[in-house]
Coordinates of C-alpha atoms and ligand atoms in Angstrom, one line a residue:
X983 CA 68.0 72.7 117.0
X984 CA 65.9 75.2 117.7
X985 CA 66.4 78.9 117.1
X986 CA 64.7 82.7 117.0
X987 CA 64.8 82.3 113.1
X988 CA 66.3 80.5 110.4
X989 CA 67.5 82.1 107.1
X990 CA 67.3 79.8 103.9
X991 CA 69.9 81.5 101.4
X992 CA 73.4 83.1 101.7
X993 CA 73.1 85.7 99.2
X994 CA 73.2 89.6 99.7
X995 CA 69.5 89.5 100.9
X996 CA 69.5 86.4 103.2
X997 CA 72.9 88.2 104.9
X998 CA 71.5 91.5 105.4
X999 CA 68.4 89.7 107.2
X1000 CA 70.9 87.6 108.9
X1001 CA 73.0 90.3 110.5
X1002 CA 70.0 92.9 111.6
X1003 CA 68.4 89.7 113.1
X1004 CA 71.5 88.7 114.6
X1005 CA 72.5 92.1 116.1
X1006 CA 68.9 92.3 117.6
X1007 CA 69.6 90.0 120.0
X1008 CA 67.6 87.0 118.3
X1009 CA 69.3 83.7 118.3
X1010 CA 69.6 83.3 114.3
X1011 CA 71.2 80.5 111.8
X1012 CA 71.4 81.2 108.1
X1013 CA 71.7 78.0 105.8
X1014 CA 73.4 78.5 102.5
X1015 CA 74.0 75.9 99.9
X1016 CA 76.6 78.0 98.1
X1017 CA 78.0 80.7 96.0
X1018 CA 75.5 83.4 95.6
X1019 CA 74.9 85.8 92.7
X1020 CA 77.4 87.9 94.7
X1021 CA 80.6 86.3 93.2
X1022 CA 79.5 87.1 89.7
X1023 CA 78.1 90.5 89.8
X1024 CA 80.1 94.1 89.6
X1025 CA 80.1 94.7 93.7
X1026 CA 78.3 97.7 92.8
X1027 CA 74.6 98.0 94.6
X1028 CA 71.9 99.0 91.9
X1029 CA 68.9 100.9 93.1
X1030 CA 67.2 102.1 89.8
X1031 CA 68.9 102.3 87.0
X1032 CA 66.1 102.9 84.4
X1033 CA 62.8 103.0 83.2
X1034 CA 60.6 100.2 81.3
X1035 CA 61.3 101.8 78.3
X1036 CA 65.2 102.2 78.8
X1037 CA 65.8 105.7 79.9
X1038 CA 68.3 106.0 82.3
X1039 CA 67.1 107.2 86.1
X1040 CA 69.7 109.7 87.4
X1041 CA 68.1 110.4 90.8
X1042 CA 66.4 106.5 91.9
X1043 CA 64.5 108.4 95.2
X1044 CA 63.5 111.1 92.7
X1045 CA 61.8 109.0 90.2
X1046 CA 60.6 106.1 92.6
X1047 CA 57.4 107.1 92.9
X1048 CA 56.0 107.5 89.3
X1049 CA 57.8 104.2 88.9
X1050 CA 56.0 102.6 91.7
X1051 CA 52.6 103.9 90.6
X1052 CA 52.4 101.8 87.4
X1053 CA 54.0 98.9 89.8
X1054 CA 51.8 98.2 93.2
X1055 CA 53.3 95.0 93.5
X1056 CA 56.7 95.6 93.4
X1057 CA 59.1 94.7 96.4
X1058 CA 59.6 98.4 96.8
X1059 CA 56.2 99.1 96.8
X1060 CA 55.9 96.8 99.6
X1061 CA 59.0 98.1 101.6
X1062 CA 58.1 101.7 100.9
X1063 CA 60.8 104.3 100.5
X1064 CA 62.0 105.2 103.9
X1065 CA 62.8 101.7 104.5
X1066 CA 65.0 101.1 101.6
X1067 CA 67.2 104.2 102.7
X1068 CA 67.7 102.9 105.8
X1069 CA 68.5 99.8 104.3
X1070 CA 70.9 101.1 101.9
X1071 CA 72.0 103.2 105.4
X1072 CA 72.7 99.9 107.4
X1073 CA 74.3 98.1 104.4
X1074 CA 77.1 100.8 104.4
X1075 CA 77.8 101.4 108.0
X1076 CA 77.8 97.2 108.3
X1077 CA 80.5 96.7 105.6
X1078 CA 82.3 99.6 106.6
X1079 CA 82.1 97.7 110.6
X1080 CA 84.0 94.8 108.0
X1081 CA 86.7 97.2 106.4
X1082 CA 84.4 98.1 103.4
X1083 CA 83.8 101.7 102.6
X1084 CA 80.8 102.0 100.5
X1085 CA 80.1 105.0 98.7
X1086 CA 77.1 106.9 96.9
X1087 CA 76.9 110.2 94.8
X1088 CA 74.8 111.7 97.0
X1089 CA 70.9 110.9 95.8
X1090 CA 72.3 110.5 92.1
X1091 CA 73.5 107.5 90.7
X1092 CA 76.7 107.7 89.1
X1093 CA 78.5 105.1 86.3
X1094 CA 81.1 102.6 86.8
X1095 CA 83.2 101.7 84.0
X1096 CA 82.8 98.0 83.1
X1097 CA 85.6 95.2 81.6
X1098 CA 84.4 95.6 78.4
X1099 CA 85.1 99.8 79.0
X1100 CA 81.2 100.2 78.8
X1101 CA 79.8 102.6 81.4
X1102 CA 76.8 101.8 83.9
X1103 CA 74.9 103.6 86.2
X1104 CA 74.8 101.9 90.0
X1105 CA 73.7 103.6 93.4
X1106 CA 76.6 102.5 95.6
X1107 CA 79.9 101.5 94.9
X1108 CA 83.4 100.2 96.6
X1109 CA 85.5 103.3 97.3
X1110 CA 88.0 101.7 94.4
X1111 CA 85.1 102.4 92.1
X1112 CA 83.6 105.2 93.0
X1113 CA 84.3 107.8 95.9
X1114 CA 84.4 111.8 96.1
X1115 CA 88.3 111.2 95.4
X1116 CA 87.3 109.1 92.2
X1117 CA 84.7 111.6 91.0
X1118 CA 86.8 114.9 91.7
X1119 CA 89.8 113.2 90.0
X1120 CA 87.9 112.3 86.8
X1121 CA 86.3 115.8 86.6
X1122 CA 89.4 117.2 86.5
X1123 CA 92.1 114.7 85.2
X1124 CA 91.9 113.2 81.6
X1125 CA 94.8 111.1 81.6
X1126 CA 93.4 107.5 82.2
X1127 CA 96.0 104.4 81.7
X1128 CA 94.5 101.1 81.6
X1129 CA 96.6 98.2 82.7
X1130 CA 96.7 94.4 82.8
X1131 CA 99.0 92.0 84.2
X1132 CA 100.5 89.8 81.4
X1133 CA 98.9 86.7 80.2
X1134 CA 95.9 87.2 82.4
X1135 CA 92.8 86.5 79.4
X1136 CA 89.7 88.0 81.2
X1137 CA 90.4 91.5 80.8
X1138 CA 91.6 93.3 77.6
X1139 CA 92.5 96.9 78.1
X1140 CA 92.7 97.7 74.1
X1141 CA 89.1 96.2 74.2
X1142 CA 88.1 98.4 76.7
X1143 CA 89.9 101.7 75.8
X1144 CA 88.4 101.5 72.3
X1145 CA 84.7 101.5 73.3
X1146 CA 85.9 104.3 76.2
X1147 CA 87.1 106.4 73.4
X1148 CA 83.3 106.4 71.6
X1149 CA 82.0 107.6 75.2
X1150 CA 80.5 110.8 75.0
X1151 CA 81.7 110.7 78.5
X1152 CA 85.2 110.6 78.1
X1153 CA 85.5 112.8 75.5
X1154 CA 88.8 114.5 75.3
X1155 CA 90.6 112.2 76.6
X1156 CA 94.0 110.2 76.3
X1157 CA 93.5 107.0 76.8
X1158 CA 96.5 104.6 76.6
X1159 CA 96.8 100.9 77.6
X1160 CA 99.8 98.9 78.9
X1161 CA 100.8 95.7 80.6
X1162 CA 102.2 94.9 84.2
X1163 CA 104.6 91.9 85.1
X1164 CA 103.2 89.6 87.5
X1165 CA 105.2 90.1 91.5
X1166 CA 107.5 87.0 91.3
X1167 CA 104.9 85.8 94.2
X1168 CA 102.2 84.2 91.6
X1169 CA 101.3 81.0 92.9
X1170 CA 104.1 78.7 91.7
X1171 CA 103.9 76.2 88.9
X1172 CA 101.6 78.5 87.1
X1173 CA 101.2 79.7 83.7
X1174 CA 99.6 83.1 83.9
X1175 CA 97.4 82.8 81.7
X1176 CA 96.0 79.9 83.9
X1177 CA 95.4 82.4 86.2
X1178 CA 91.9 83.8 87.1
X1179 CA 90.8 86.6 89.2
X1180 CA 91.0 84.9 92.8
X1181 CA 94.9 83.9 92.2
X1182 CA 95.9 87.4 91.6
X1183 CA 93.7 89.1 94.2
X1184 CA 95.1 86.8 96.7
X1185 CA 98.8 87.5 95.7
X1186 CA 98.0 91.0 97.3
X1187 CA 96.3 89.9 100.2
X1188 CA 99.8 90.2 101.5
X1189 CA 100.6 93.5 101.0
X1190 CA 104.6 92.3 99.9
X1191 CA 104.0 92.9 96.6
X1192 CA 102.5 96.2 96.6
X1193 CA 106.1 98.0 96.3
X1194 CA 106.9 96.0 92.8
X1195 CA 104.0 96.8 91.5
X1196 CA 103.6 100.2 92.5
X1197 CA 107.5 100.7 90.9
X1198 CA 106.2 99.2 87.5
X1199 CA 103.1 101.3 87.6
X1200 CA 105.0 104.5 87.8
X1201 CA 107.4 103.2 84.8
X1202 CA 104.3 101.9 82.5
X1203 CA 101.2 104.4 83.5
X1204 CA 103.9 107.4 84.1
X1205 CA 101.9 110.3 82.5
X1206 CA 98.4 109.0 83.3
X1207 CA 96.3 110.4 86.4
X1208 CA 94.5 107.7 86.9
X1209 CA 95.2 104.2 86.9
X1210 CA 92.8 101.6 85.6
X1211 CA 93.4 98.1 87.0
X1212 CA 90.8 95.3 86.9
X1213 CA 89.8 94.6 90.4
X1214 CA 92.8 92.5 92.0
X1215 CA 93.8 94.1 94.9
X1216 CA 93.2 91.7 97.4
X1217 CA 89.9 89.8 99.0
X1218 CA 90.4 90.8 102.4
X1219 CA 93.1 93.2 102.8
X1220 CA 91.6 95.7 100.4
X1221 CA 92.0 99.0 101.6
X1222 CA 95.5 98.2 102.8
X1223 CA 96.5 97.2 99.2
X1224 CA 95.2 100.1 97.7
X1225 CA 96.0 102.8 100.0
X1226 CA 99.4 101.7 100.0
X1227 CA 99.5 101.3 96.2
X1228 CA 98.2 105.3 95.4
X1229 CA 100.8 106.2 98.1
X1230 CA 103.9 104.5 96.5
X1231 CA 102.9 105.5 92.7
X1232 CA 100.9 108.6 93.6
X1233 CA 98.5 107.5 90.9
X1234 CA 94.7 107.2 91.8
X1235 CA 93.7 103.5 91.0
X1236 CA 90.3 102.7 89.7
X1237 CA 89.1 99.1 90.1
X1238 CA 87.0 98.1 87.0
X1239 CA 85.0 95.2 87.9
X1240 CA 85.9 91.6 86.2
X1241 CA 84.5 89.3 85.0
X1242 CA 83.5 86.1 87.3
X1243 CA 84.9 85.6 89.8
X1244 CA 84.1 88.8 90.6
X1245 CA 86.5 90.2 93.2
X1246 CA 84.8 92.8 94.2
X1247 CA 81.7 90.6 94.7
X1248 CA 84.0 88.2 96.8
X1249 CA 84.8 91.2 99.2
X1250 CA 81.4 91.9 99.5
X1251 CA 80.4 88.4 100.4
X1252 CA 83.3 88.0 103.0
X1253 CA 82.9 91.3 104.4
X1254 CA 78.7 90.4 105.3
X1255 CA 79.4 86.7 106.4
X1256 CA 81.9 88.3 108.9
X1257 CA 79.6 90.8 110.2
X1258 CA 77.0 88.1 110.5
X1259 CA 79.4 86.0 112.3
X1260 CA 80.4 88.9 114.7
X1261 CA 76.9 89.5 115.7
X1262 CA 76.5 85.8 116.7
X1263 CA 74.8 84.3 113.7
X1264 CA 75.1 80.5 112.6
X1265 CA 76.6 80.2 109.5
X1266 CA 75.5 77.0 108.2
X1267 CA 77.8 76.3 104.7
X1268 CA 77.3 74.0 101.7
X1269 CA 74.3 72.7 102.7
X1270 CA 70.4 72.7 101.1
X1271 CA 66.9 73.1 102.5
X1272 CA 65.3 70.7 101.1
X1273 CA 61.5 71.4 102.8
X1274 CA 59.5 72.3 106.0
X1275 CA 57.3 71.5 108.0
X1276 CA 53.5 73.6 107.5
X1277 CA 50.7 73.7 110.7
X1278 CA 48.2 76.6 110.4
X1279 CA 49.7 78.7 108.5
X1280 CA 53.1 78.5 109.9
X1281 CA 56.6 77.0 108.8
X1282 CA 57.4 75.0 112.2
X1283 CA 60.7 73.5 110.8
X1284 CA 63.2 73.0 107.8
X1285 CA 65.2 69.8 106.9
X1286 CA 68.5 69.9 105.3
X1287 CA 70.1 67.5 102.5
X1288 CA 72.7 67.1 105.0
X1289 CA 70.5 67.2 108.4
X1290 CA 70.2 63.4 108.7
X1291 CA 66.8 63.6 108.7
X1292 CA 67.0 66.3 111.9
X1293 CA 64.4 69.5 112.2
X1294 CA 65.6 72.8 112.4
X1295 CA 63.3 74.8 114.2
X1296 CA 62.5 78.6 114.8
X1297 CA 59.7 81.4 115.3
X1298 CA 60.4 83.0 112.1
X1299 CA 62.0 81.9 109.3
X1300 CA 63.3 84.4 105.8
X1301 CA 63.3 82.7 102.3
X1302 CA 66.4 84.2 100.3
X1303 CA 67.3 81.6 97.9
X1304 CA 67.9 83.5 95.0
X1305 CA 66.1 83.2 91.2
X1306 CA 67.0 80.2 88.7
X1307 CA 70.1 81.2 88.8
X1308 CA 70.8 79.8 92.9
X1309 CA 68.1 77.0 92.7
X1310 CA 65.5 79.5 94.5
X1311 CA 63.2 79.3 91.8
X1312 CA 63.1 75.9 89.3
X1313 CA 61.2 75.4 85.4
X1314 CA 59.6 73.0 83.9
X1315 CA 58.3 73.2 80.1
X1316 CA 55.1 74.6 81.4
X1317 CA 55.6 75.7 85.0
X1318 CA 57.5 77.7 87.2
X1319 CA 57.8 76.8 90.8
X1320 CA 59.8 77.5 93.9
X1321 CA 61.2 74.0 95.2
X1322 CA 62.2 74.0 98.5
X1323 CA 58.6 75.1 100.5
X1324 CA 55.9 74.8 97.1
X1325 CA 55.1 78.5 97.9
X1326 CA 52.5 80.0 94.8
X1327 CA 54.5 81.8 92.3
X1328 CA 53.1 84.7 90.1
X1329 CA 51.3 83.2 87.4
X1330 CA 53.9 82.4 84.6
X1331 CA 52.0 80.7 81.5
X1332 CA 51.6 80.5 78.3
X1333 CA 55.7 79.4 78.0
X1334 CA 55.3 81.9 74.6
X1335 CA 55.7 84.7 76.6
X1336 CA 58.3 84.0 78.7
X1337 CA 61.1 85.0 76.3
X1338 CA 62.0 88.5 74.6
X1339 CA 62.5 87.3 70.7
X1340 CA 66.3 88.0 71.0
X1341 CA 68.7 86.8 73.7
X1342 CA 70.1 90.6 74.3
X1343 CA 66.6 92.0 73.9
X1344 CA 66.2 95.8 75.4
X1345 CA 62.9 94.9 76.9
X1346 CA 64.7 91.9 79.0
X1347 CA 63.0 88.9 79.6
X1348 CA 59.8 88.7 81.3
X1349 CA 60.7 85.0 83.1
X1350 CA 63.0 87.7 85.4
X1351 CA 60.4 89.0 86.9
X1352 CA 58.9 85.6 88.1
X1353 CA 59.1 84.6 91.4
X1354 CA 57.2 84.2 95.1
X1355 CA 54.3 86.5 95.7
X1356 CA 53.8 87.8 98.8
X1357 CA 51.3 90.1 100.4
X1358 CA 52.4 93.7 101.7
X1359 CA 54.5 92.4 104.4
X1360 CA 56.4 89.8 102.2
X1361 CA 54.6 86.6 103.4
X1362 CA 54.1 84.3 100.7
X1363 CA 51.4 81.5 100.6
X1364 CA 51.9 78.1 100.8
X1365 CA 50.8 76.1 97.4
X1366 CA 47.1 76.2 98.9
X1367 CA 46.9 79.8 98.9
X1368 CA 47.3 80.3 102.7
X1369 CA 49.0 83.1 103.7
X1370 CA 52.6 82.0 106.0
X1371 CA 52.4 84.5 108.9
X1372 CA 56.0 83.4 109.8
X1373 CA 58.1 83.1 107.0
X1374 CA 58.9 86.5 105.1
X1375 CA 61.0 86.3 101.5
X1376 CA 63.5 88.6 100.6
X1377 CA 65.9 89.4 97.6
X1378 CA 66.1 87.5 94.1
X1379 CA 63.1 85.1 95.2
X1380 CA 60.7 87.5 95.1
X1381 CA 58.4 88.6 92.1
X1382 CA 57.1 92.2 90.7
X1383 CA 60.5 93.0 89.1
X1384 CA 62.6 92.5 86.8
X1385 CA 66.6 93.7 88.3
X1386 CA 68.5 93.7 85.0
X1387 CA 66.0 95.9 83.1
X1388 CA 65.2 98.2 85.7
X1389 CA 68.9 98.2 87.5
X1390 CA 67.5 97.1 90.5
X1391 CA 68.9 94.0 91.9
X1392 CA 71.2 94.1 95.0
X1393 CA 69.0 97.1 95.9
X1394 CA 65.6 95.0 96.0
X1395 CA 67.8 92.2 98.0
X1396 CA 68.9 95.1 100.8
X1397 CA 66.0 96.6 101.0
X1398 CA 63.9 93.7 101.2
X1399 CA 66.1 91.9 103.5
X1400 CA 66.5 94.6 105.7
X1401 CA 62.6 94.9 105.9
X1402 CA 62.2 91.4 106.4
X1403 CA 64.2 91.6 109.6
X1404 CA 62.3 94.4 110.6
X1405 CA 59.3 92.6 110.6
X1406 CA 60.3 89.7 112.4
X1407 CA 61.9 92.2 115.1
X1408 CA 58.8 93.6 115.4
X1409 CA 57.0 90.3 115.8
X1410 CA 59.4 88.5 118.1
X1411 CA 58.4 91.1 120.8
X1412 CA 54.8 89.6 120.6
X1413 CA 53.4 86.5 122.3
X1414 CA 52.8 83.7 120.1
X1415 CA 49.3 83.6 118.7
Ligands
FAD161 C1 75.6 87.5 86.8 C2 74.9 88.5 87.7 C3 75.4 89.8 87.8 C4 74.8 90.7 88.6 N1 75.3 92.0 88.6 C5 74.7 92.9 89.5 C6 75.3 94.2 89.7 O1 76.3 94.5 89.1 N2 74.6 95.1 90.5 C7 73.5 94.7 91.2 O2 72.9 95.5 91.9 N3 72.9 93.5 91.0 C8 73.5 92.6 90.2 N4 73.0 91.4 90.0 C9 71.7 91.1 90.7 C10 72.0 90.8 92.1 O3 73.3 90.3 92.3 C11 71.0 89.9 92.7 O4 69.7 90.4 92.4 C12 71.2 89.7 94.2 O5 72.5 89.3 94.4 C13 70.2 88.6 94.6 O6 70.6 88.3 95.9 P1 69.8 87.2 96.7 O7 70.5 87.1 98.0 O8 68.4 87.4 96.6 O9 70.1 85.8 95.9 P2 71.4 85.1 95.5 O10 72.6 85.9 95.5 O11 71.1 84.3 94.3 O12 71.7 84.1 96.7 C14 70.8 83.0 97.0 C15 71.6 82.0 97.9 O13 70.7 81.0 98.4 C16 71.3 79.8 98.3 N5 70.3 78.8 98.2 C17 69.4 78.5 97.1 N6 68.6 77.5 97.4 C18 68.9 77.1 98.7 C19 68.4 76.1 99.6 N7 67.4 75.3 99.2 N8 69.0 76.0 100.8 C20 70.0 76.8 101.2 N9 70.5 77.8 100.4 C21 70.0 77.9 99.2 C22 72.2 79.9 97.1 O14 73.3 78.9 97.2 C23 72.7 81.3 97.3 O15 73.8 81.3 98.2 C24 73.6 90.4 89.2 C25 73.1 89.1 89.1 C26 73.7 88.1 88.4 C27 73.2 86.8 88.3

């Protein structure tokens, strides 16, 4: 099979590459082995949280360019300001194309509230997370109920109301907790406390339930403003859910992000893989690259695990296979590596300094911020040092940063993706050399 170009990874930054490839016009097949880090993370886009040293960053575009001068290598070093806007600019008005409204504060970040009722700061976040409604409403209202269905374990509201309360951010005011009954529509033969995330979420991708719950939200939340509910209301159907849900209890609800699966993440993934489809792309699912083929500094083709032994060939290929945590980078005792092409990674040894000394250490980890070096135009080089004109890597793969420290992580993989594309669009225009 031969195509324009071939993305290796299904994660935020391989799908962003994917779709602006796609809805250039080039013919474009994206190979994904599975789950990305999508379906365990908040849903909410991180640009720049904070600095090396912990501060929080209130304005990312503000402070990006100190940051970036102690940082030349760094994937937004490479990309360059302008071109992560209009990434973070394409992400939104793509999701939204998929039913997803996206929304920032403007050039500030602002916080979500998290299951354990902590507070982050994030760039962009799902409308049931953060939109001018949500922020207006909690300047103004102080009357928060947080609610759980019954028996479901991975969310306590008492848990999460008690740290709220130390918030200097909520101070002043009433916080109460309560439980909901589950719609008699729970997947039958269940316990609910078998039940995760998905099984709820799904219960209310109908919207029949909606009226029950709205009726037992007005009853249990009655003299709150706002509504906390972890995020359940649906994968696909979303905005229906909750639209019709503020409606019929005249409450606004505010999604807190759960623990994995992450709902929110799951809407995020479905809403990219159908723009990606809509645009033409090849979706190939649940299988691996498992390595290419090199000539003069080019990738010609990829195999698959699955492929029978059959080449897939293009012009230009994009490596998003994630960090350790998706297979896109492996370890060894001694040696970090990236598996699937042998592409040089950013020199990792001695092992002694891979580790903070304490697993929650403020400073992170350094072994975060390994990955695939590329020059300015994110073209690695193969395990000989030569550079690969063709093949451009994008998102979690990449080194120069470290996205849990720094709060940077889905907004390296847009950015970065996005760029990626733009490269290759660029390219594809010019004859072969
Ligand atoms: C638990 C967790 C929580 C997070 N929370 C947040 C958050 O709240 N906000 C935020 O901004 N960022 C968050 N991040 C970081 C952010 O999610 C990641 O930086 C970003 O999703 C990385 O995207 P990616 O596309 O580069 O890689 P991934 O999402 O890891 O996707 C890589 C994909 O490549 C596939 N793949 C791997 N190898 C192959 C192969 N050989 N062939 C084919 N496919 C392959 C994998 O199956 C996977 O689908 C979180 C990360 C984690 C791990």
């Amino acid at each position: 099979m031969n195509y324009d170009v071939i993305v290796i990874g299904g994660g935020i930054a391989g799908l962003t590459a994917g779709i602006r490839c796609a809805g250039a016009g080039l013919s474009t097949a994206l190979v994904s082995g599975g789950m990305s880090a999508l379906h365990f993370s908040s849903g909410c886009v991180d640009v720049l949280g904070a600095q090396a040293d912990g501060r929080l960053i209130r304005s990312p575009f503000e402070a990006l360019p100190d940051f970036l001068a102690k940082r030349p290598s760094h994937p937004y070093a490479r990309v360059g300001a302008e071109s992560l806007t209009a990434a973070l600019a394409f992400f939104k008005e793509e999701v939204e194309k998929a039913g997803l409204t996206y929304c920032d504060n403007g050039a500030q970040n602002h916080f979500h509230v998290t299951a354990l009722g902590r507070t982050k700061a994030t760039y962009l976040s799902p409308e049931g997370v953060f939109s001018d409604l949500v922020k207006k409403t909690f300047e103004t209202r102080k009357r928060l109920s947080i609610l759980n269905f019954a028996g479901f374990r991975d969310f306590h509201p008492a848990l999460a109301a008690v740290n709220l309360r130390k918030n200097s951010l909520f101070a002043g005011w009433r916080i109460r907790t309560g439980v909901l009954t589950l719609p008699p529509a729970a997947p039958a033969g269940k316990n609910p406390r078998e039940l995760r995330s998905i099984d709820i979420a799904r219960i209310f991708d109908t919207e029949s339930r909606i009226e029950d719950v709205a009726a037992q939200l007005k009853a249990r939340a009655a003299e709150a403003d706002i509504v906390a509910l972890p995020a359940f209301l649906g994968v696909s159907a979303r905005r229906g859910a909750e639209k019709r849900l503020a409606e019929l209890s005249g409450k606004l609800v505010y999604e807190v992000p759960t623990l994995p699966p992450s709902i929110l993440g799951m809407r995020l993934d479905d809403a990219l893989k159908s723009r990606f489809a809509a645009e033409g792309g090849v979706f190939i699912a649940g299988d691996r690259v498992t390595g290419g083929r090199m000539e003069g500094g080019r990738l010609l083709s990829v195999n698959t695990r699955h492929g029978g032994g059959a080449e897939l060939s293009a012009r230009f290929f994009v490596l998003a296979t994630g960090s350790f945590f998706s297979g896109g980078l492996s370890s060894r005792v001694d040696e970090v590596s990236e598996p699937v092409l042998g592409l040089a990674v950013d020199r990792t040894l001695p092992r002694s300094t891979w580790y903070a000394p304490r697993f929650l250490d403020p400073a992170s980890h350094p072994f975060l911020s390994f990955g695939v070096s590329t020059n300015e135009t994110l073209n690695p080089a193969d395990a000989s040092g030569r550079e690969v004109k063709n093949l451009f890597c994008a998102g979690a793969v990449l080194s120069g940063y470290n996205p849990v420290r720094e709060g940077s992580g889905s907004g390296v993989a847009i950015a970065t993706g996005y760029f990626a594309a733009g490269r290759i669009m660029a390219l594809s225009r010019q004859p072969l050399s």
